[in-house]
PDB file of N, CA and C in Angstrom:
ATOM      1  N   UNK A   1     -20.871  -7.017 -29.029  1.00 69.00           N
ATOM      2  CA  UNK A   1     -21.518  -8.800 -28.641  1.00 69.00           C
ATOM      3  C   UNK A   1     -21.640  -8.495 -26.670  1.00 69.00           C
ATOM      4  N   UNK A   2     -22.285  -8.358 -25.692  1.00 89.00           N
ATOM      5  CA  UNK A   2     -22.341  -8.081 -24.926  1.00 89.00           C
ATOM      6  C   UNK A   2     -21.222  -9.199 -24.017  1.00 89.00           C
ATOM      7  N   UNK A   3     -20.785  -8.642 -22.638  1.00 88.00           N
ATOM      8  CA  UNK A   3     -19.835  -9.055 -21.304  1.00 88.00           C
ATOM      9  C   UNK A   3     -20.619 -11.532 -21.457  1.00 88.00           C
ATOM     10  N   UNK A   4     -22.049 -11.453 -20.934  1.00 91.00           N
ATOM     11  CA  UNK A   4     -22.592 -12.451 -20.885  1.00 91.00           C
ATOM     12  C   UNK A   4     -22.657 -13.134 -22.100  1.00 91.00           C
ATOM     13  N   UNK A   5     -22.734 -13.408 -23.408  1.00 93.00           N
ATOM     14  CA  UNK A   5     -22.671 -13.883 -24.461  1.00 93.00           C
ATOM     15  C   UNK A   5     -21.117 -14.262 -24.857  1.00 93.00           C
ATOM     16  N   UNK A   6     -20.024 -13.176 -24.807  1.00 93.00           N
ATOM     17  CA  UNK A   6     -19.061 -13.852 -25.108  1.00 93.00           C
ATOM     18  C   UNK A   6     -18.669 -14.463 -23.923  1.00 93.00           C
ATOM     19  N   UNK A   7     -19.363 -14.809 -22.309  1.00 93.00           N
ATOM     20  CA  UNK A   7     -18.874 -15.649 -21.533  1.00 93.00           C
ATOM     21  C   UNK A   7     -19.493 -16.945 -22.033  1.00 93.00           C
ATOM     22  N   UNK A   8     -20.062 -16.869 -22.669  1.00 94.00           N
ATOM     23  CA  UNK A   8     -21.351 -18.085 -22.869  1.00 94.00           C
ATOM     24  C   UNK A   8     -20.648 -18.470 -24.602  1.00 94.00           C
ATOM     25  N   UNK A   9     -20.215 -18.084 -24.923  1.00 94.00           N
ATOM     26  CA  UNK A   9     -19.177 -18.297 -26.096  1.00 94.00           C
ATOM     27  C   UNK A   9     -18.307 -19.098 -25.731  1.00 94.00           C
ATOM     28  N   UNK A  10     -17.469 -18.875 -24.709  1.00 94.00           N
ATOM     29  CA  UNK A  10     -16.624 -19.072 -24.184  1.00 94.00           C
ATOM     30  C   UNK A  10     -16.373 -20.118 -23.850  1.00 94.00           C
ATOM     31  N   UNK A  11     -17.593 -20.192 -22.955  1.00 94.00           N
ATOM     32  CA  UNK A  11     -17.477 -21.663 -21.943  1.00 94.00           C
ATOM     33  C   UNK A  11     -18.343 -22.589 -22.776  1.00 94.00           C
ATOM     34  N   UNK A  12     -19.033 -22.404 -24.097  1.00 93.00           N
ATOM     35  CA  UNK A  12     -19.487 -24.015 -25.127  1.00 93.00           C
ATOM     36  C   UNK A  12     -18.085 -24.083 -25.518  1.00 93.00           C
ATOM     37  N   UNK A  13     -16.916 -22.822 -25.982  1.00 92.00           N
ATOM     38  CA  UNK A  13     -15.735 -23.503 -26.563  1.00 92.00           C
ATOM     39  C   UNK A  13     -14.601 -24.483 -25.454  1.00 92.00           C
ATOM     40  N   UNK A  14     -14.803 -23.854 -24.534  1.00 92.00           N
ATOM     41  CA  UNK A  14     -14.014 -24.430 -23.638  1.00 92.00           C
ATOM     42  C   UNK A  14     -14.453 -25.593 -22.455  1.00 92.00           C
ATOM     43  N   UNK A  15     -15.360 -26.079 -22.234  1.00 92.00           N
ATOM     44  CA  UNK A  15     -16.344 -26.478 -21.672  1.00 92.00           C
ATOM     45  C   UNK A  15     -17.619 -25.715 -20.124  1.00 92.00           C
ATOM     46  N   UNK A  16     -17.928 -26.086 -19.600  1.00 93.00           N
ATOM     47  CA  UNK A  16     -18.742 -25.804 -18.749  1.00 93.00           C
ATOM     48  C   UNK A  16     -18.053 -25.623 -17.464  1.00 93.00           C
ATOM     49  N   UNK A  17     -16.986 -26.516 -17.190  1.00 93.00           N
ATOM     50  CA  UNK A  17     -16.141 -26.832 -16.092  1.00 93.00           C
ATOM     51  C   UNK A  17     -15.190 -25.484 -15.738  1.00 93.00           C
ATOM     52  N   UNK A  18     -15.044 -24.637 -17.341  1.00 92.00           N
ATOM     53  CA  UNK A  18     -14.316 -23.983 -17.620  1.00 92.00           C
ATOM     54  C   UNK A  18     -15.394 -22.490 -17.251  1.00 92.00           C
ATOM     55  N   UNK A  19     -16.246 -22.505 -16.839  1.00 94.00           N
ATOM     56  CA  UNK A  19     -17.261 -21.458 -16.545  1.00 94.00           C
ATOM     57  C   UNK A  19     -16.503 -19.661 -16.162  1.00 94.00           C
ATOM     58  N   UNK A  20     -15.795 -20.383 -15.012  1.00 94.00           N
ATOM     59  CA  UNK A  20     -14.997 -19.355 -13.917  1.00 94.00           C
ATOM     60  C   UNK A  20     -14.067 -19.016 -14.901  1.00 94.00           C
ATOM     61  N   UNK A  21     -12.944 -19.525 -15.618  1.00 94.00           N
ATOM     62  CA  UNK A  21     -12.371 -18.944 -16.263  1.00 94.00           C
ATOM     63  C   UNK A  21     -12.888 -18.107 -17.850  1.00 94.00           C
ATOM     64  N   UNK A  22     -13.978 -18.742 -18.520  1.00 95.00           N
ATOM     65  CA  UNK A  22     -14.662 -17.876 -19.322  1.00 95.00           C
ATOM     66  C   UNK A  22     -14.748 -16.282 -18.869  1.00 95.00           C
ATOM     67  N   UNK A  23     -15.131 -16.175 -17.427  1.00 95.00           N
ATOM     68  CA  UNK A  23     -15.767 -15.385 -17.179  1.00 95.00           C
ATOM     69  C   UNK A  23     -14.594 -14.012 -16.678  1.00 95.00           C
ATOM     70  N   UNK A  24     -13.739 -14.451 -16.081  1.00 95.00           N
ATOM     71  CA  UNK A  24     -12.172 -14.016 -15.591  1.00 95.00           C
ATOM     72  C   UNK A  24     -11.403 -13.491 -16.588  1.00 95.00           C
ATOM     73  N   UNK A  25     -11.243 -14.026 -17.731  1.00 96.00           N
ATOM     74  CA  UNK A  25     -10.947 -13.842 -18.987  1.00 96.00           C
ATOM     75  C   UNK A  25     -11.392 -12.655 -19.896  1.00 96.00           C
ATOM     76  N   UNK A  26     -12.652 -13.058 -19.712  1.00 96.00           N
ATOM     77  CA  UNK A  26     -13.549 -11.762 -20.451  1.00 96.00           C
ATOM     78  C   UNK A  26     -13.176 -10.329 -20.025  1.00 96.00           C
ATOM     79  N   UNK A  27     -13.688 -10.403 -18.312  1.00 96.00           N
ATOM     80  CA  UNK A  27     -12.960  -9.358 -17.207  1.00 96.00           C
ATOM     81  C   UNK A  27     -11.363  -8.885 -17.677  1.00 96.00           C
ATOM     82  N   UNK A  28     -10.881  -9.179 -17.591  1.00 96.00           N
ATOM     83  CA  UNK A  28      -9.331  -9.879 -18.035  1.00 96.00           C
ATOM     84  C   UNK A  28      -9.012  -8.708 -19.064  1.00 96.00           C
ATOM     85  N   UNK A  29      -9.621  -9.025 -20.419  1.00 96.00           N
ATOM     86  CA  UNK A  29      -9.888  -8.691 -22.067  1.00 96.00           C
ATOM     87  C   UNK A  29     -10.450  -7.291 -21.727  1.00 96.00           C
ATOM     88  N   UNK A  30     -11.720  -7.204 -21.146  1.00 95.00           N
ATOM     89  CA  UNK A  30     -12.192  -5.425 -21.003  1.00 95.00           C
ATOM     90  C   UNK A  30     -10.790  -4.806 -20.616  1.00 95.00           C
ATOM     91  N   UNK A  31     -10.291  -5.146 -19.377  1.00 96.00           N
ATOM     92  CA  UNK A  31      -9.172  -4.654 -18.623  1.00 96.00           C
ATOM     93  C   UNK A  31      -8.354  -4.151 -18.867  1.00 96.00           C
ATOM     94  N   UNK A  32      -7.663  -5.464 -20.354  1.00 96.00           N
ATOM     95  CA  UNK A  32      -7.063  -5.265 -21.307  1.00 96.00           C
ATOM     96  C   UNK A  32      -6.979  -3.901 -22.472  1.00 96.00           C
ATOM     97  N   UNK A  33      -8.676  -3.761 -22.460  1.00 96.00           N
ATOM     98  CA  UNK A  33      -8.959  -3.001 -23.348  1.00 96.00           C
ATOM     99  C   UNK A  33      -8.671  -1.908 -23.166  1.00 96.00           C
ATOM    100  N   UNK A  34      -9.007  -1.456 -22.083  1.00 95.00           N
ATOM    101  CA  UNK A  34      -8.746   0.061 -20.986  1.00 95.00           C
ATOM    102  C   UNK A  34      -7.676   0.923 -21.278  1.00 95.00           C
ATOM    103  N   UNK A  35      -6.909  -0.415 -21.160  1.00 96.00           N
ATOM    104  CA  UNK A  35      -4.945   0.051 -21.023  1.00 96.00           C
ATOM    105  C   UNK A  35      -4.680   0.049 -22.062  1.00 96.00           C
ATOM    106  N   UNK A  36      -5.600  -0.239 -23.374  1.00 95.00           N
ATOM    107  CA  UNK A  36      -4.635  -0.576 -24.574  1.00 95.00           C
ATOM    108  C   UNK A  36      -5.007   0.781 -25.557  1.00 95.00           C
ATOM    109  N   UNK A  37      -6.445   0.288 -25.467  1.00 95.00           N
ATOM    110  CA  UNK A  37      -7.098   1.429 -27.044  1.00 95.00           C
ATOM    111  C   UNK A  37      -6.858   2.839 -25.900  1.00 95.00           C
ATOM    112  N   UNK A  38      -6.514   3.532 -25.291  1.00 94.00           N
ATOM    113  CA  UNK A  38      -6.592   4.838 -25.634  1.00 94.00           C
ATOM    114  C   UNK A  38      -5.256   5.724 -25.997  1.00 94.00           C
ATOM    115  N   UNK A  39      -4.538   4.357 -26.110  1.00 94.00           N
ATOM    116  CA  UNK A  39      -2.667   4.494 -26.919  1.00 94.00           C
ATOM    117  C   UNK A  39      -2.744   4.027 -28.276  1.00 94.00           C
ATOM    118  N   UNK A  40      -3.322   3.410 -28.565  1.00 94.00           N
ATOM    119  CA  UNK A  40      -3.485   2.921 -29.820  1.00 94.00           C
ATOM    120  C   UNK A  40      -4.627   2.933 -31.161  1.00 94.00           C
ATOM    121  N   UNK A  41      -5.688   3.290 -29.643  1.00 95.00           N
ATOM    122  CA  UNK A  41      -7.045   3.853 -30.623  1.00 95.00           C
ATOM    123  C   UNK A  41      -7.626   2.689 -30.480  1.00 95.00           C
ATOM    124  N   UNK A  42      -9.195   3.014 -30.660  1.00 95.00           N
ATOM    125  CA  UNK A  42     -10.037   1.369 -30.749  1.00 95.00           C
ATOM    126  C   UNK A  42     -10.031   0.992 -31.816  1.00 95.00           C
ATOM    127  N   UNK A  43      -9.998   0.011 -32.406  1.00 95.00           N
ATOM    128  CA  UNK A  43     -10.162  -1.188 -33.281  1.00 95.00           C
ATOM    129  C   UNK A  43     -11.354  -0.579 -34.189  1.00 95.00           C
ATOM    130  N   UNK A  44     -10.832  -1.470 -35.055  1.00 95.00           N
ATOM    131  CA  UNK A  44     -12.737  -0.657 -36.059  1.00 95.00           C
ATOM    132  C   UNK A  44     -13.686  -1.901 -35.909  1.00 95.00           C
ATOM    133  N   UNK A  45     -13.385  -3.198 -34.686  1.00 95.00           N
ATOM    134  CA  UNK A  45     -14.463  -3.860 -34.687  1.00 95.00           C
ATOM    135  C   UNK A  45     -13.741  -4.430 -32.986  1.00 95.00           C
ATOM    136  N   UNK A  46     -14.243  -3.810 -31.934  1.00 94.00           N
ATOM    137  CA  UNK A  46     -13.929  -3.255 -30.512  1.00 94.00           C
ATOM    138  C   UNK A  46     -14.977  -5.287 -30.015  1.00 94.00           C
ATOM    139  N   UNK A  47     -15.992  -5.781 -30.064  1.00 94.00           N
ATOM    140  CA  UNK A  47     -16.041  -6.622 -29.744  1.00 94.00           C
ATOM    141  C   UNK A  47     -15.342  -8.085 -30.021  1.00 94.00           C
ATOM    142  N   UNK A  48     -15.088  -7.751 -31.591  1.00 94.00           N
ATOM    143  CA  UNK A  48     -14.393  -9.118 -32.138  1.00 94.00           C
ATOM    144  C   UNK A  48     -12.977  -9.184 -31.330  1.00 94.00           C
ATOM    145  N   UNK A  49     -12.681  -8.080 -30.745  1.00 95.00           N
ATOM    146  CA  UNK A  49     -11.237  -7.389 -30.427  1.00 95.00           C
ATOM    147  C   UNK A  49     -10.504  -8.524 -28.972  1.00 95.00           C
ATOM    148  N   UNK A  50     -12.381  -7.873 -28.876  1.00 96.00           N
ATOM    149  CA  UNK A  50     -12.194  -7.951 -27.042  1.00 96.00           C
ATOM    150  C   UNK A  50     -12.576 -10.038 -26.842  1.00 96.00           C
ATOM    151  N   UNK A  51     -13.512 -10.233 -27.984  1.00 95.00           N
ATOM    152  CA  UNK A  51     -13.196 -11.828 -28.030  1.00 95.00           C
ATOM    153  C   UNK A  51     -12.502 -12.372 -28.288  1.00 95.00           C
ATOM    154  N   UNK A  52     -11.497 -11.947 -29.531  1.00 96.00           N
ATOM    155  CA  UNK A  52     -10.019 -12.933 -29.910  1.00 96.00           C
ATOM    156  C   UNK A  52      -8.914 -12.782 -28.515  1.00 96.00           C
ATOM    157  N   UNK A  53      -9.165 -11.575 -27.681  1.00 96.00           N
ATOM    158  CA  UNK A  53      -7.839 -11.532 -26.792  1.00 96.00           C
ATOM    159  C   UNK A  53      -8.550 -12.349 -25.932  1.00 96.00           C
ATOM    160  N   UNK A  54     -10.309 -12.236 -25.371  1.00 96.00           N
ATOM    161  CA  UNK A  54     -10.178 -13.209 -24.007  1.00 96.00           C
ATOM    162  C   UNK A  54     -10.260 -14.320 -24.306  1.00 96.00           C
ATOM    163  N   UNK A  55     -10.622 -15.501 -25.472  1.00 96.00           N
ATOM    164  CA  UNK A  55     -10.202 -16.223 -26.072  1.00 96.00           C
ATOM    165  C   UNK A  55      -8.244 -17.152 -25.644  1.00 96.00           C
ATOM    166  N   UNK A  56      -7.612 -15.901 -26.611  1.00 96.00           N
ATOM    167  CA  UNK A  56      -6.268 -16.381 -25.920  1.00 96.00           C
ATOM    168  C   UNK A  56      -5.925 -16.745 -25.492  1.00 96.00           C
ATOM    169  N   UNK A  57      -6.459 -15.626 -23.577  1.00 96.00           N
ATOM    170  CA  UNK A  57      -5.681 -15.608 -22.444  1.00 96.00           C
ATOM    171  C   UNK A  57      -6.518 -16.934 -22.136  1.00 96.00           C
ATOM    172  N   UNK A  58      -8.060 -17.210 -22.273  1.00 96.00           N
ATOM    173  CA  UNK A  58      -8.237 -18.856 -21.815  1.00 96.00           C
ATOM    174  C   UNK A  58      -7.330 -19.832 -22.253  1.00 96.00           C
ATOM    175  N   UNK A  59      -6.950 -19.747 -23.453  1.00 95.00           N
ATOM    176  CA  UNK A  59      -6.118 -20.885 -24.092  1.00 95.00           C
ATOM    177  C   UNK A  59      -4.542 -21.189 -23.769  1.00 95.00           C
ATOM    178  N   UNK A  60      -4.423 -19.339 -22.848  1.00 95.00           N
ATOM    179  CA  UNK A  60      -3.252 -19.334 -21.950  1.00 95.00           C
ATOM    180  C   UNK A  60      -3.004 -20.368 -20.726  1.00 95.00           C
ATOM    181  N   UNK A  61      -4.179 -20.657 -20.192  1.00 94.00           N
ATOM    182  CA  UNK A  61      -4.214 -20.646 -18.655  1.00 94.00           C
ATOM    183  C   UNK A  61      -4.426 -22.332 -19.050  1.00 94.00           C
ATOM    184  N   UNK A  62      -5.713 -22.689 -20.210  1.00 92.00           N
ATOM    185  CA  UNK A  62      -5.979 -23.926 -20.248  1.00 92.00           C
ATOM    186  C   UNK A  62      -4.553 -24.857 -20.894  1.00 92.00           C
ATOM    187  N   UNK A  63      -3.479 -24.506 -21.192  1.00 93.00           N
ATOM    188  CA  UNK A  63      -2.369 -24.608 -21.673  1.00 93.00           C
ATOM    189  C   UNK A  63      -1.183 -24.684 -20.541  1.00 93.00           C
ATOM    190  N   UNK A  64      -1.308 -23.817 -19.719  1.00 92.00           N
ATOM    191  CA  UNK A  64      -0.273 -23.935 -18.270  1.00 92.00           C
ATOM    192  C   UNK A  64      -0.889 -24.330 -17.771  1.00 92.00           C
ATOM    193  N   UNK A  65      -2.142 -25.404 -17.962  1.00 90.00           N
ATOM    194  CA  UNK A  65      -2.488 -26.160 -16.517  1.00 90.00           C
ATOM    195  C   UNK A  65      -2.242 -27.506 -17.281  1.00 90.00           C
ATOM    196  N   UNK A  66      -2.474 -27.901 -18.499  1.00 90.00           N
ATOM    197  CA  UNK A  66      -2.377 -28.975 -18.570  1.00 90.00           C
ATOM    198  C   UNK A  66      -0.529 -29.231 -18.629  1.00 90.00           C
ATOM    199  N   UNK A  67       0.379 -28.205 -18.779  1.00 89.00           N
ATOM    200  CA  UNK A  67       1.673 -28.328 -18.647  1.00 89.00           C
ATOM    201  C   UNK A  67       1.598 -29.063 -17.109  1.00 89.00           C
ATOM    202  N   UNK A  68       0.806 -27.931 -16.628  1.00 87.00           N
ATOM    203  CA  UNK A  68       1.206 -28.531 -15.027  1.00 87.00           C
ATOM    204  C   UNK A  68       1.124 -29.760 -14.197  1.00 87.00           C
ATOM    205  N   UNK A  69       0.106 -30.220 -15.262  1.00 86.00           N
ATOM    206  CA  UNK A  69      -0.532 -31.274 -14.823  1.00 86.00           C
ATOM    207  C   UNK A  69       0.572 -32.557 -15.047  1.00 86.00           C
ATOM    208  N   UNK A  70       1.289 -32.796 -16.660  1.00 86.00           N
ATOM    209  CA  UNK A  70       1.742 -33.344 -16.778  1.00 86.00           C
ATOM    210  C   UNK A  70       2.848 -33.186 -16.543  1.00 86.00           C
ATOM    211  N   UNK A  71       3.607 -32.311 -15.728  1.00 86.00           N
ATOM    212  CA  UNK A  71       5.233 -31.594 -14.751  1.00 86.00           C
ATOM    213  C   UNK A  71       4.608 -32.295 -13.008  1.00 86.00           C
ATOM    214  N   UNK A  72       3.288 -32.104 -12.698  1.00 83.00           N
ATOM    215  CA  UNK A  72       2.844 -32.343 -11.478  1.00 83.00           C
ATOM    216  C   UNK A  72       3.335 -33.350 -10.758  1.00 83.00           C
ATOM    217  N   UNK A  73       3.462 -34.878 -11.239  1.00 84.00           N
ATOM    218  CA  UNK A  73       4.285 -36.329 -10.413  1.00 84.00           C
ATOM    219  C   UNK A  73       5.435 -35.783 -10.790  1.00 84.00           C
ATOM    220  N   UNK A  74       7.019 -35.196 -10.988  1.00 86.00           N
ATOM    221  CA  UNK A  74       8.097 -34.742 -11.029  1.00 86.00           C
ATOM    222  C   UNK A  74       7.774 -33.839  -9.967  1.00 86.00           C
ATOM    223  N   UNK A  75       6.766 -32.929 -10.145  1.00 84.00           N
ATOM    224  CA  UNK A  75       7.706 -31.576  -9.000  1.00 84.00           C
ATOM    225  C   UNK A  75       7.478 -32.066  -8.113  1.00 84.00           C
ATOM    226  N   UNK A  76       6.355 -32.935  -7.562  1.00 84.00           N
ATOM    227  CA  UNK A  76       6.544 -33.999  -6.174  1.00 84.00           C
ATOM    228  C   UNK A  76       6.799 -34.355  -5.941  1.00 84.00           C
ATOM    229  N   UNK A  77       8.068 -35.642  -6.732  1.00 85.00           N
ATOM    230  CA  UNK A  77       8.552 -36.171  -6.175  1.00 85.00           C
ATOM    231  C   UNK A  77       9.694 -35.854  -6.752  1.00 85.00           C
ATOM    232  N   UNK A  78      10.309 -34.495  -6.958  1.00 85.00           N
ATOM    233  CA  UNK A  78      11.609 -33.628  -6.972  1.00 85.00           C
ATOM    234  C   UNK A  78      11.376 -33.684  -5.144  1.00 85.00           C
ATOM    235  N   UNK A  79      10.145 -32.807  -5.122  1.00 85.00           N
ATOM    236  CA  UNK A  79      10.153 -32.332  -3.585  1.00 85.00           C
ATOM    237  C   UNK A  79      10.722 -33.022  -2.656  1.00 85.00           C
ATOM    238  N   UNK A  80       9.585 -34.378  -2.609  1.00 82.00           N
ATOM    239  CA  UNK A  80       9.895 -35.316  -1.724  1.00 82.00           C
ATOM    240  C   UNK A  80      11.542 -35.915  -1.517  1.00 82.00           C
ATOM    241  N   UNK A  81      12.218 -36.200  -2.746  1.00 82.00           N
ATOM    242  CA  UNK A  81      13.570 -36.406  -3.036  1.00 82.00           C
ATOM    243  C   UNK A  81      14.380 -35.392  -1.753  1.00 82.00           C
ATOM    244  N   UNK A  82      14.134 -34.226  -2.280  1.00 80.00           N
ATOM    245  CA  UNK A  82      14.622 -33.224  -1.568  1.00 80.00           C
ATOM    246  C   UNK A  82      15.011 -32.901   0.318  1.00 80.00           C
ATOM    247  N   UNK A  83      13.253 -32.990   0.203  1.00 73.00           N
ATOM    248  CA  UNK A  83      12.978 -33.109   1.320  1.00 73.00           C
ATOM    249  C   UNK A  83      13.680 -34.190   2.298  1.00 73.00           C
ATOM    250  N   UNK A  84      13.376 -35.209   1.847  1.00 71.00           N
ATOM    251  CA  UNK A  84      14.624 -36.656   2.297  1.00 71.00           C
ATOM    252  C   UNK A  84      16.251 -36.089   2.771  1.00 71.00           C
ATOM    253  N   UNK A  85      16.671 -36.028   1.683  1.00 69.00           N
ATOM    254  CA  UNK A  85      17.621 -35.562   1.188  1.00 69.00           C
ATOM    255  C   UNK A  85      18.131 -34.391   2.865  1.00 69.00           C
ATOM    256  N   UNK A  86      17.787 -33.602   3.199  1.00 64.00           N
ATOM    257  CA  UNK A  86      17.224 -32.332   3.971  1.00 64.00           C
ATOM    258  C   UNK A  86      17.277 -32.802   5.270  1.00 64.00           C
ATOM    259  N   UNK A  87      16.317 -34.154   5.718  1.00 61.00           N
ATOM    260  CA  UNK A  87      16.490 -34.754   6.576  1.00 61.00           C
ATOM    261  C   UNK A  87      17.792 -35.625   7.470  1.00 61.00           C
ATOM    262  N   UNK A  88      17.572 -36.070   6.095  1.00 59.00           N
ATOM    263  CA  UNK A  88      19.055 -36.859   6.147  1.00 59.00           C
ATOM    264  C   UNK A  88      20.162 -35.947   6.872  1.00 59.00           C
ATOM    265  N   UNK A  89      20.409 -34.997   6.062  1.00 59.00           N
ATOM    266  CA  UNK A  89      21.891 -33.946   6.480  1.00 59.00           C
ATOM    267  C   UNK A  89      21.411 -33.733   7.759  1.00 59.00           C
ATOM    268  N   UNK A  90      20.357 -33.913   7.925  1.00 59.00           N
ATOM    269  CA  UNK A  90      20.126 -32.961   9.467  1.00 59.00           C
ATOM    270  C   UNK A  90      20.576 -34.119  11.040  1.00 59.00           C
ATOM    271  N   UNK A  91      20.416 -35.467  10.030  1.00 56.00           N
ATOM    272  CA  UNK A  91      21.259 -35.794  11.946  1.00 56.00           C
ATOM    273  C   UNK A  91      22.936 -35.836  11.172  1.00 56.00           C
ATOM    274  N   UNK A  92      23.370 -36.312  11.897  1.00 58.00           N
ATOM    275  CA  UNK A  92      25.016 -36.669  11.925  1.00 58.00           C
ATOM    276  C   UNK A  92      25.608 -37.490  11.508  1.00 58.00           C
ATOM    277  N   UNK A  93      24.283 -38.903  12.705  1.00 61.00           N
ATOM    278  CA  UNK A  93      24.789 -40.240  12.433  1.00 61.00           C
ATOM    279  C   UNK A  93      23.715 -41.039  11.562  1.00 61.00           C
ATOM    280  N   UNK A  94      24.307 -41.222  11.032  1.00 61.00           N
ATOM    281  CA  UNK A  94      23.893 -41.826   9.439  1.00 61.00           C
ATOM    282  C   UNK A  94      22.845 -43.213  10.262  1.00 61.00           C
ATOM    283  N   UNK A  95      23.126 -43.815  10.932  1.00 60.00           N
ATOM    284  CA  UNK A  95      21.950 -45.104  11.402  1.00 60.00           C
ATOM    285  C   UNK A  95      21.095 -44.558  11.723  1.00 60.00           C
ATOM    286  N   UNK A  96      21.078 -43.362  13.024  1.00 59.00           N
ATOM    287  CA  UNK A  96      19.820 -42.656  13.296  1.00 59.00           C
ATOM    288  C   UNK A  96      19.005 -42.134  12.167  1.00 59.00           C
ATOM    289  N   UNK A  97      20.141 -41.789  11.772  1.00 59.00           N
ATOM    290  CA  UNK A  97      19.208 -40.644  10.506  1.00 59.00           C
ATOM    291  C   UNK A  97      17.809 -42.033   9.629  1.00 59.00           C
ATOM    292  N   UNK A  98      18.773 -43.105   9.209  1.00 59.00           N
ATOM    293  CA  UNK A  98      17.773 -43.902   8.844  1.00 59.00           C
ATOM    294  C   UNK A  98      16.816 -44.768   9.443  1.00 59.00           C
ATOM    295  N   UNK A  99      17.215 -44.830  10.531  1.00 60.00           N
ATOM    296  CA  UNK A  99      15.617 -45.010  11.844  1.00 60.00           C
ATOM    297  C   UNK A  99      14.998 -43.814  12.043  1.00 60.00           C
ATOM    298  N   UNK A 100      15.025 -42.815  11.554  1.00 59.00           N
ATOM    299  CA  UNK A 100      14.039 -41.746  12.200  1.00 59.00           C
ATOM    300  C   UNK A 100      13.247 -41.673  10.804  1.00 59.00           C
ATOM    301  N   UNK A 101      14.341 -41.437   9.204  1.00 59.00           N
ATOM    302  CA  UNK A 101      13.849 -41.059   8.050  1.00 59.00           C
ATOM    303  C   UNK A 101      13.512 -41.507   7.355  1.00 59.00           C
ATOM    304  N   UNK A 102      13.686 -42.804   7.726  1.00 56.00           N
ATOM    305  CA  UNK A 102      13.408 -44.641   6.590  1.00 56.00           C
ATOM    306  C   UNK A 102      14.315 -44.548   5.761  1.00 56.00           C
TER     307      UNK A 102
END
């Protein structure tokens, strides 16, 4: 299976919005094959190995993105809370801190 066909297959699985991801994971899988195969031997079906590795890499990325999106609002809230707390601590006068920081 050629690289282009693998990219097309992954794009079909993950959607056209993930074309760049498909290209990146196929490239990464090929790099991993070059690192792994000299030590463990070439698998019986190299294209299937590369395709499976590519799919697994893409799934990992999509899952990480989903988790980040789910936690993004909480992360922003925590950063803003810490930022306000630091600004308030930097003013010794509480009244002045309230006026300036809100």
